Amino acid sequence: MEPGSRPSGPERPTVIISAAEVGRANRARIVQALADRGPLSRADLARITNVPRATIGSIVKSLLSSGWLEEGQPRPPADGIGKPGTPLWFGRHAGLSGAIHVQPRRVVTAVVNAAGDILSTHRHKIPARTSTEGVVSVILNAAAQEFHHDMDELTGIGLALPAAVDRQTGEVMACTPLPALVGSHLRQRLEDLTQVPTVVEEDVTTLALGQRWFGQARGVDDFAALQIGDGIGAAVMLGGHLLRSRVGLSEIGHTCVDLRGQKCTCGLIGCWETVASNNWLRHTARQLDITTSPKLTPHRLVRLATSGDKAAQGLADMYAINVAVGIANLVQFLALPVLVLHGDIVGGGEYLRSRVEQAVIARTFPAHVSGRVGQLEIQLAHNDADACLLGAAASVLSRTLHIHV
Amino acid sequence: MEPGSRPSGPERPTVIISAAEVGRANRARIVQALADRGPLSRADLARITNVPRATIGSIVKSLLSSGWLEEGQPRPPADGIGKPGTPLWFGRHAGLSGAIHVQPRRVVTAVVNAAGDILSTHRHKIPARTSTEGVVSVILNAAAQEFHHDMDELTGIGLALPAAVDRQTGEVMACTPLPALVGSHLRQRLEDLTQVPTVVEEDVTTLALGQRWFGQARGVDDFAALQIGDGIGAAVMLGGHLLRSRVGLSEIGHTCVDLRGQKCTCGLIGCWETVASNNWLRHTARQLDITTSPKLTPHRLVRLATSGDKAAQGLADMYAINVAVGIANLVQFLALPVLVLHGDIVGGGEYLRSRVEQAVIARTFPAHVSGRVGQLEIQLAHNDADACLLGAAASVLSRTLHIHV
DNA sequence: TTGTCTTTGTAGTGCCCTACTACTTAGCGG
DNA sequence: CCGCTAAGTAGTAGGGCACTACAAAGACAA
């Protein structure tokens, strides 16, 4: 092959690793190993990483002196033989992140440590129909109040937005619930205010990071977090890394599952969202003469179904199948063994979860589901309320620690 | 968050980076930078990597002495000012890989260097209806013949199979065209024969690697290679890494695009393959009374269409749309800017390609297609014939060089 | 109480690798 | 021949892990 003209991809700069970066990367790995597995002694870490204890000792020493880790009370080994190891765990003020979760009607802020403890949190209302400046000032004020105590301790601030975010600049590209946020230079303004590095992420992305660092997917390298409600979003981790293109948006809710289906609000045909969103649920409920006084949600649907309403049971089954179709596509494509559900669908509880799981299994090859992989697990998020907040903190950790050497 | 019980994911071992690994990784990055961009001087490399020239000098020195790189004739810089740089490029016998491409009816072998030059190649027939032992012995003999000259120079052997392969063991899990290969311990037997480390990959995976190292996607970090013919397969690179779950198969051809569609041979409903495979093409042609004496292929279909056959034109449009639906899903999900097509569809030429591209654009959001991303590009593979062979070699390079530090 | 066994944590040295500075080499043009 | 620019190279410094040997801490038995 002649070394002639080449296609000019948007080039990722080639990186040469220096000794100092090795140190940073190794410290980060120790931190992540602890986050994944809980408190461990130096000897435990040495076994896991397959390096001499002395090496771990020196890495840990720097983490201890910088305040990331603390030594616990020595604990005798399981078989009672040998010197007790000293468990290492995060200090209460280690790896502090500022977390901001912007929702359509309010802003929630928190300070979170590396162990995932929420040290403080507050809520702030966003007035309806507010200008860009109005929304931004609510967010900035919320940040100023929440963070002013620990401002110099914060390693970073994470911002979870219900919006499409440009990965390079952090700029909001599109935001249905709060259109005012588009082009608001939010990251820059937060950094100007706080002097703390700030990372802006789409909310569903933070869900995956939050589950990975602090939640049900701790230590799990291959899984997806899905948010299913008014719309559908997903973030996938594969090999411990988020799936994200250098540029452009992930719109799994607008992938086609129904060639000859309904036209979606986005203009395309047969999007997954056209058959598995709250809108579909309400529209179909009306067609089936299922009426609930407030707007129908998966939660209310399941209440009806479990109270014996046949039509509601039928609708719940259809909804489960429609949700499952998109999930099954994800599983067929990427062979993900774990999926964590967030959003309104969580209100459907075990009733809905089991039906979705069965439907996904029915729509995927057995190889992914049984055999060596173990069971395919579809889980409901345990902490759906705080998930984005923890996720925002997790994105700070990922940013600071994941030296992708 | 209390460090209590954790889910036990199939754990990726935590790795600590040593100084020696830094050296290997940096040498690998220099090699890849050259493969991506063509011959470069040390100073060029230093600019690209943003490190001092002296550092590059020392890295290059070891690559020169180990025979990977050679110095070319010094070439004066573009503006004629300053000392001419010495271009570095792969030696003709640098990074030799053995490549084996197993097809349903034959085995093709080759020796390929790091520049992607095929130094020698041969074909061997596989007799019809052969036992496991029969197929294996054809492959082993082919390897023995092709490689016995350069056996100790080979950095590895790459094997591209039309089969689902277990990522950990290299064992064939399923193989429709050659069922005899299942459980044949092919990798082990090749390694026993040659004493050279061997990597076994599904053919479509090697296509992506081949395009990345030697083909149209050189230097491109985000793209997909698709094989569209009797079935549909895809391999995706994101951020320069292959998308692959730790375990389990990627079956994008069996993702659902048609909720209420036909039953697929795999047992699921509305798989992409049910509307975009050669089988669909032939079945629909019969329904439309389009007849060709031998079996219909995209190539023959386009010949009919361009010769004025209205029915064939209509069928080609439908085929393009059906192919586009699945590609559009991929683009919506992962925002891939480049897609390279392999397989029978390549026979459809520009006529078919442009129709597929238009249909994909019509089924994706403008954001991915225009704007900062640049145009969405759907390309036909230029070297479809040798693609898997080069891909097999590329998978060896990826394996030997991609120290995922 | 003491010695043995096992395991944990730590010095201290050596090696690998990149960063940095200063120098040599090489071509061009006046 | 000199000045200018850029490429390539010693040689030293420093960061960081590997390795070996050793001290420390508990369990247990003589």
PDB file of N, CA and C in Angstrom, chain B residues 195-251:
ATOM      1  N   GLN B 195       3.864 -21.853  15.934  1.00  0.00           N
ATOM      2  CA  GLN B 195       4.526 -21.211  17.072  1.00  0.00           C
ATOM      3  C   GLN B 195       4.459 -19.689  16.977  1.00  0.00           C
ATOM      4  N   VAL B 196       3.412 -19.184  16.337  1.00  0.00           N
ATOM      5  CA  VAL B 196       3.231 -17.746  16.188  1.00  0.00           C
ATOM      6  C   VAL B 196       1.889 -17.380  16.818  1.00  0.00           C
ATOM      7  N   PRO B 197       1.841 -16.304  17.602  1.00  0.00           N
ATOM      8  CA  PRO B 197       0.562 -15.931  18.228  1.00  0.00           C
ATOM      9  C   PRO B 197      -0.498 -15.643  17.167  1.00  0.00           C
ATOM     10  N   THR B 198      -1.669 -16.165  17.385  1.00  0.00           N
ATOM     11  CA  THR B 198      -2.710 -16.119  16.371  1.00  0.00           C
ATOM     12  C   THR B 198      -3.954 -15.452  16.931  1.00  0.00           C
ATOM     13  N   VAL B 199      -4.577 -14.607  16.116  1.00  0.00           N
ATOM     14  CA  VAL B 199      -5.796 -13.932  16.540  1.00  0.00           C
ATOM     15  C   VAL B 199      -6.912 -14.282  15.552  1.00  0.00           C
ATOM     16  N   VAL B 200      -8.034 -14.714  16.107  1.00  0.00           N
ATOM     17  CA  VAL B 200      -9.169 -15.133  15.294  1.00  0.00           C
ATOM     18  C   VAL B 200     -10.261 -14.081  15.415  1.00  0.00           C
ATOM     19  N   GLU B 201     -10.766 -13.642  14.283  1.00  0.00           N
ATOM     20  CA  GLU B 201     -11.804 -12.612  14.309  1.00  0.00           C
ATOM     21  C   GLU B 201     -12.911 -12.952  13.327  1.00  0.00           C
ATOM     22  N   GLU B 202     -14.100 -12.447  13.626  1.00  0.00           N
ATOM     23  CA  GLU B 202     -15.177 -12.518  12.656  1.00  0.00           C
ATOM     24  C   GLU B 202     -14.809 -11.647  11.468  1.00  0.00           C
ATOM     25  N   ASP B 203     -15.192 -12.075  10.273  1.00  0.00           N
ATOM     26  CA  ASP B 203     -14.734 -11.363   9.074  1.00  0.00           C
ATOM     27  C   ASP B 203     -15.089  -9.881   9.079  1.00  0.00           C
ATOM     28  N   VAL B 204     -16.295  -9.567   9.524  1.00  0.00           N
ATOM     29  CA  VAL B 204     -16.709  -8.166   9.450  1.00  0.00           C
ATOM     30  C   VAL B 204     -15.875  -7.300  10.394  1.00  0.00           C
ATOM     31  N   THR B 205     -15.430  -7.897  11.481  1.00  0.00           N
ATOM     32  CA  THR B 205     -14.544  -7.165  12.386  1.00  0.00           C
ATOM     33  C   THR B 205     -13.233  -6.824  11.693  1.00  0.00           C
ATOM     34  N   THR B 206     -12.706  -7.792  10.969  1.00  0.00           N
ATOM     35  CA  THR B 206     -11.445  -7.524  10.273  1.00  0.00           C
ATOM     36  C   THR B 206     -11.634  -6.466   9.192  1.00  0.00           C
ATOM     37  N   LEU B 207     -12.834  -6.396   8.617  1.00  0.00           N
ATOM     38  CA  LEU B 207     -13.060  -5.357   7.611  1.00  0.00           C
ATOM     39  C   LEU B 207     -12.837  -3.976   8.210  1.00  0.00           C
ATOM     40  N   ALA B 208     -13.393  -3.764   9.387  1.00  0.00           N
ATOM     41  CA  ALA B 208     -13.220  -2.455  10.025  1.00  0.00           C
ATOM     42  C   ALA B 208     -11.747  -2.200  10.318  1.00  0.00           C
ATOM     43  N   LEU B 209     -11.077  -3.198  10.858  1.00  0.00           N
ATOM     44  CA  LEU B 209      -9.664  -3.003  11.185  1.00  0.00           C
ATOM     45  C   LEU B 209      -8.847  -2.760   9.918  1.00  0.00           C
ATOM     46  N   GLY B 210      -9.167  -3.479   8.875  1.00  0.00           N
ATOM     47  CA  GLY B 210      -8.449  -3.310   7.621  1.00  0.00           C
ATOM     48  C   GLY B 210      -8.648  -1.908   7.048  1.00  0.00           C
ATOM     49  N   GLN B 211      -9.875  -1.431   7.080  1.00  0.00           N
ATOM     50  CA  GLN B 211     -10.132  -0.080   6.579  1.00  0.00           C
ATOM     51  C   GLN B 211      -9.404   0.946   7.424  1.00  0.00           C
ATOM     52  N   ARG B 212      -9.323   0.697   8.727  1.00  0.00           N
ATOM     53  CA  ARG B 212      -8.691   1.666   9.618  1.00  0.00           C
ATOM     54  C   ARG B 212      -7.185   1.740   9.395  1.00  0.00           C
ATOM     55  N   TRP B 213      -6.557   0.580   9.201  1.00  0.00           N
ATOM     56  CA  TRP B 213      -5.100   0.567   9.071  1.00  0.00           C
ATOM     57  C   TRP B 213      -4.638   0.850   7.645  1.00  0.00           C
ATOM     58  N   PHE B 214      -5.326   0.241   6.694  1.00  0.00           N
ATOM     59  CA  PHE B 214      -4.778   0.264   5.333  1.00  0.00           C
ATOM     60  C   PHE B 214      -5.730   0.840   4.294  1.00  0.00           C
ATOM     61  N   GLY B 215      -6.955   1.139   4.679  1.00  0.00           N
ATOM     62  CA  GLY B 215      -7.953   1.425   3.652  1.00  0.00           C
ATOM     63  C   GLY B 215      -8.515   2.828   3.710  1.00  0.00           C
ATOM     64  N   GLN B 216      -9.790   2.926   3.453  1.00  0.00           N
ATOM     65  CA  GLN B 216     -10.423   4.221   3.296  1.00  0.00           C
ATOM     66  C   GLN B 216     -10.610   4.945   4.616  1.00  0.00           C
ATOM     67  N   ALA B 217     -10.492   4.226   5.708  1.00  0.00           N
ATOM     68  CA  ALA B 217     -10.728   4.855   7.009  1.00  0.00           C
ATOM     69  C   ALA B 217      -9.408   5.093   7.746  1.00  0.00           C
ATOM     70  N   ARG B 218      -8.317   5.140   6.972  1.00  0.00           N
ATOM     71  CA  ARG B 218      -7.037   5.365   7.619  1.00  0.00           C
ATOM     72  C   ARG B 218      -7.058   6.686   8.380  1.00  0.00           C
ATOM     73  N   GLY B 219      -6.709   6.652   9.634  1.00  0.00           N
ATOM     74  CA  GLY B 219      -6.702   7.871  10.420  1.00  0.00           C
ATOM     75  C   GLY B 219      -8.071   8.313  10.886  1.00  0.00           C
ATOM     76  N   VAL B 220      -9.121   7.596  10.496  1.00  0.00           N
ATOM     77  CA  VAL B 220     -10.471   7.968  10.912  1.00  0.00           C
ATOM     78  C   VAL B 220     -10.827   7.172  12.170  1.00  0.00           C
ATOM     79  N   ASP B 221     -11.218   7.867  13.213  1.00  0.00           N
ATOM     80  CA  ASP B 221     -11.446   7.189  14.484  1.00  0.00           C
ATOM     81  C   ASP B 221     -12.886   6.752  14.678  1.00  0.00           C
ATOM     82  N   ASP B 222     -13.815   7.389  13.971  1.00  0.00           N
ATOM     83  CA  ASP B 222     -15.226   7.058  14.149  1.00  0.00           C
ATOM     84  C   ASP B 222     -15.824   6.652  12.812  1.00  0.00           C
ATOM     85  N   PHE B 223     -16.078   5.382  12.646  1.00  0.00           N
ATOM     86  CA  PHE B 223     -16.703   4.928  11.409  1.00  0.00           C
ATOM     87  C   PHE B 223     -17.222   3.511  11.609  1.00  0.00           C
ATOM     88  N   ALA B 224     -17.965   3.036  10.630  1.00  0.00           N
ATOM     89  CA  ALA B 224     -18.428   1.655  10.662  1.00  0.00           C
ATOM     90  C   ALA B 224     -18.115   0.998   9.337  1.00  0.00           C
ATOM     91  N   ALA B 225     -17.790  -0.283   9.393  1.00  0.00           N
ATOM     92  CA  ALA B 225     -17.694  -1.100   8.189  1.00  0.00           C
ATOM     93  C   ALA B 225     -18.897  -2.020   8.179  1.00  0.00           C
ATOM     94  N   LEU B 226     -19.594  -2.047   7.066  1.00  0.00           N
ATOM     95  CA  LEU B 226     -20.770  -2.906   6.957  1.00  0.00           C
ATOM     96  C   LEU B 226     -20.577  -3.906   5.843  1.00  0.00           C
ATOM     97  N   GLN B 227     -21.074  -5.095   6.080  1.00  0.00           N
ATOM     98  CA  GLN B 227     -21.063  -6.107   5.041  1.00  0.00           C
ATOM     99  C   GLN B 227     -22.519  -6.440   4.732  1.00  0.00           C
ATOM    100  N   ILE B 228     -22.917  -6.178   3.497  1.00  0.00           N
ATOM    101  CA  ILE B 228     -24.318  -6.338   3.137  1.00  0.00           C
ATOM    102  C   ILE B 228     -24.402  -7.239   1.917  1.00  0.00           C
ATOM    103  N   GLY B 229     -25.040  -8.366   2.115  1.00  0.00           N
ATOM    104  CA  GLY B 229     -25.163  -9.330   1.024  1.00  0.00           C
ATOM    105  C   GLY B 229     -26.218 -10.346   1.418  1.00  0.00           C
ATOM    106  N   ASP B 230     -25.807 -11.596   1.558  1.00  0.00           N
ATOM    107  CA  ASP B 230     -26.762 -12.601   2.018  1.00  0.00           C
ATOM    108  C   ASP B 230     -27.288 -12.240   3.395  1.00  0.00           C
ATOM    109  N   GLY B 231     -26.395 -11.788   4.231  1.00  0.00           N
ATOM    110  CA  GLY B 231     -26.791 -11.304   5.552  1.00  0.00           C
ATOM    111  C   GLY B 231     -26.267  -9.889   5.722  1.00  0.00           C
ATOM    112  N   ILE B 232     -26.377  -9.374   6.939  1.00  0.00           N
ATOM    113  CA  ILE B 232     -25.867  -8.041   7.215  1.00  0.00           C
ATOM    114  C   ILE B 232     -25.040  -8.093   8.484  1.00  0.00           C
ATOM    115  N   GLY B 233     -23.835  -7.559   8.401  1.00  0.00           N
ATOM    116  CA  GLY B 233     -23.003  -7.457   9.591  1.00  0.00           C
ATOM    117  C   GLY B 233     -22.379  -6.085   9.638  1.00  0.00           C
ATOM    118  N   ALA B 234     -21.955  -5.690  10.813  1.00  0.00           N
ATOM    119  CA  ALA B 234     -21.311  -4.393  10.947  1.00  0.00           C
ATOM    120  C   ALA B 234     -20.278  -4.457  12.047  1.00  0.00           C
ATOM    121  N   ALA B 235     -19.231  -3.680  11.879  1.00  0.00           N
ATOM    122  CA  ALA B 235     -18.274  -3.479  12.956  1.00  0.00           C
ATOM    123  C   ALA B 235     -18.050  -1.982  13.051  1.00  0.00           C
ATOM    124  N   VAL B 236     -18.034  -1.478  14.269  1.00  0.00           N
ATOM    125  CA  VAL B 236     -17.986  -0.040  14.487  1.00  0.00           C
ATOM    126  C   VAL B 236     -16.722   0.324  15.234  1.00  0.00           C
ATOM    127  N   MET B 237     -16.058   1.373  14.766  1.00  0.00           N
ATOM    128  CA  MET B 237     -14.959   1.952  15.533  1.00  0.00           C
ATOM    129  C   MET B 237     -15.404   3.289  16.067  1.00  0.00           C
ATOM    130  N   LEU B 238     -15.195   3.483  17.347  1.00  0.00           N
ATOM    131  CA  LEU B 238     -15.554   4.737  17.994  1.00  0.00           C
ATOM    132  C   LEU B 238     -14.338   5.181  18.800  1.00  0.00           C
ATOM    133  N   GLY B 239     -13.849   6.358  18.514  1.00  0.00           N
ATOM    134  CA  GLY B 239     -12.663   6.838  19.201  1.00  0.00           C
ATOM    135  C   GLY B 239     -11.460   5.951  18.956  1.00  0.00           C
ATOM    136  N   GLY B 240     -11.428   5.313  17.801  1.00  0.00           N
ATOM    137  CA  GLY B 240     -10.291   4.466  17.465  1.00  0.00           C
ATOM    138  C   GLY B 240     -10.335   3.083  18.078  1.00  0.00           C
ATOM    139  N   HIS B 241     -11.420   2.773  18.781  1.00  0.00           N
ATOM    140  CA  HIS B 241     -11.534   1.442  19.367  1.00  0.00           C
ATOM    141  C   HIS B 241     -12.739   0.716  18.796  1.00  0.00           C
ATOM    142  N   LEU B 242     -12.587  -0.586  18.616  1.00  0.00           N
ATOM    143  CA  LEU B 242     -13.702  -1.397  18.164  1.00  0.00           C
ATOM    144  C   LEU B 242     -14.759  -1.478  19.248  1.00  0.00           C
ATOM    145  N   LEU B 243     -15.994  -1.399  18.836  1.00  0.00           N
ATOM    146  CA  LEU B 243     -17.106  -1.600  19.756  1.00  0.00           C
ATOM    147  C   LEU B 243     -17.323  -3.086  19.915  1.00  0.00           C
ATOM    148  N   ARG B 244     -16.993  -3.596  21.082  1.00  0.00           N
ATOM    149  CA  ARG B 244     -17.267  -5.004  21.295  1.00  0.00           C
ATOM    150  C   ARG B 244     -17.467  -5.250  22.776  1.00  0.00           C
ATOM    151  N   SER B 245     -18.500  -5.967  23.053  1.00  0.00           N
ATOM    152  CA  SER B 245     -18.771  -6.335  24.428  1.00  0.00           C
ATOM    153  C   SER B 245     -17.778  -7.415  24.837  1.00  0.00           C
ATOM    154  N   ARG B 246     -17.598  -7.530  26.145  1.00  0.00           N
ATOM    155  CA  ARG B 246     -16.656  -8.527  26.629  1.00  0.00           C
ATOM    156  C   ARG B 246     -17.029  -9.911  26.121  1.00  0.00           C
ATOM    157  N   VAL B 247     -18.298 -10.145  25.991  1.00  0.00           N
ATOM    158  CA  VAL B 247     -18.754 -11.467  25.626  1.00  0.00           C
ATOM    159  C   VAL B 247     -20.089 -11.309  24.911  1.00  0.00           C
ATOM    160  N   GLY B 248     -20.357 -12.217  24.011  1.00  0.00           N
ATOM    161  CA  GLY B 248     -21.609 -12.105  23.271  1.00  0.00           C
ATOM    162  C   GLY B 248     -21.352 -11.533  21.892  1.00  0.00           C
ATOM    163  N   LEU B 249     -22.343 -11.668  21.050  1.00  0.00           N
ATOM    164  CA  LEU B 249     -22.154 -11.377  19.643  1.00  0.00           C
ATOM    165  C   LEU B 249     -22.860 -10.090  19.263  1.00  0.00           C
ATOM    166  N   SER B 250     -22.313  -9.443  18.267  1.00  0.00           N
ATOM    167  CA  SER B 250     -22.986  -8.285  17.703  1.00  0.00           C
ATOM    168  C   SER B 250     -23.794  -8.748  16.506  1.00  0.00           C
ATOM    169  N   GLU B 251     -25.089  -8.583  16.585  1.00  0.00           N
ATOM    170  CA  GLU B 251     -25.963  -9.077  15.517  1.00  0.00           C
ATOM    171  C   GLU B 251     -26.833  -7.950  15.019  1.00  0.00           C
TER     172      GLU B 251
END
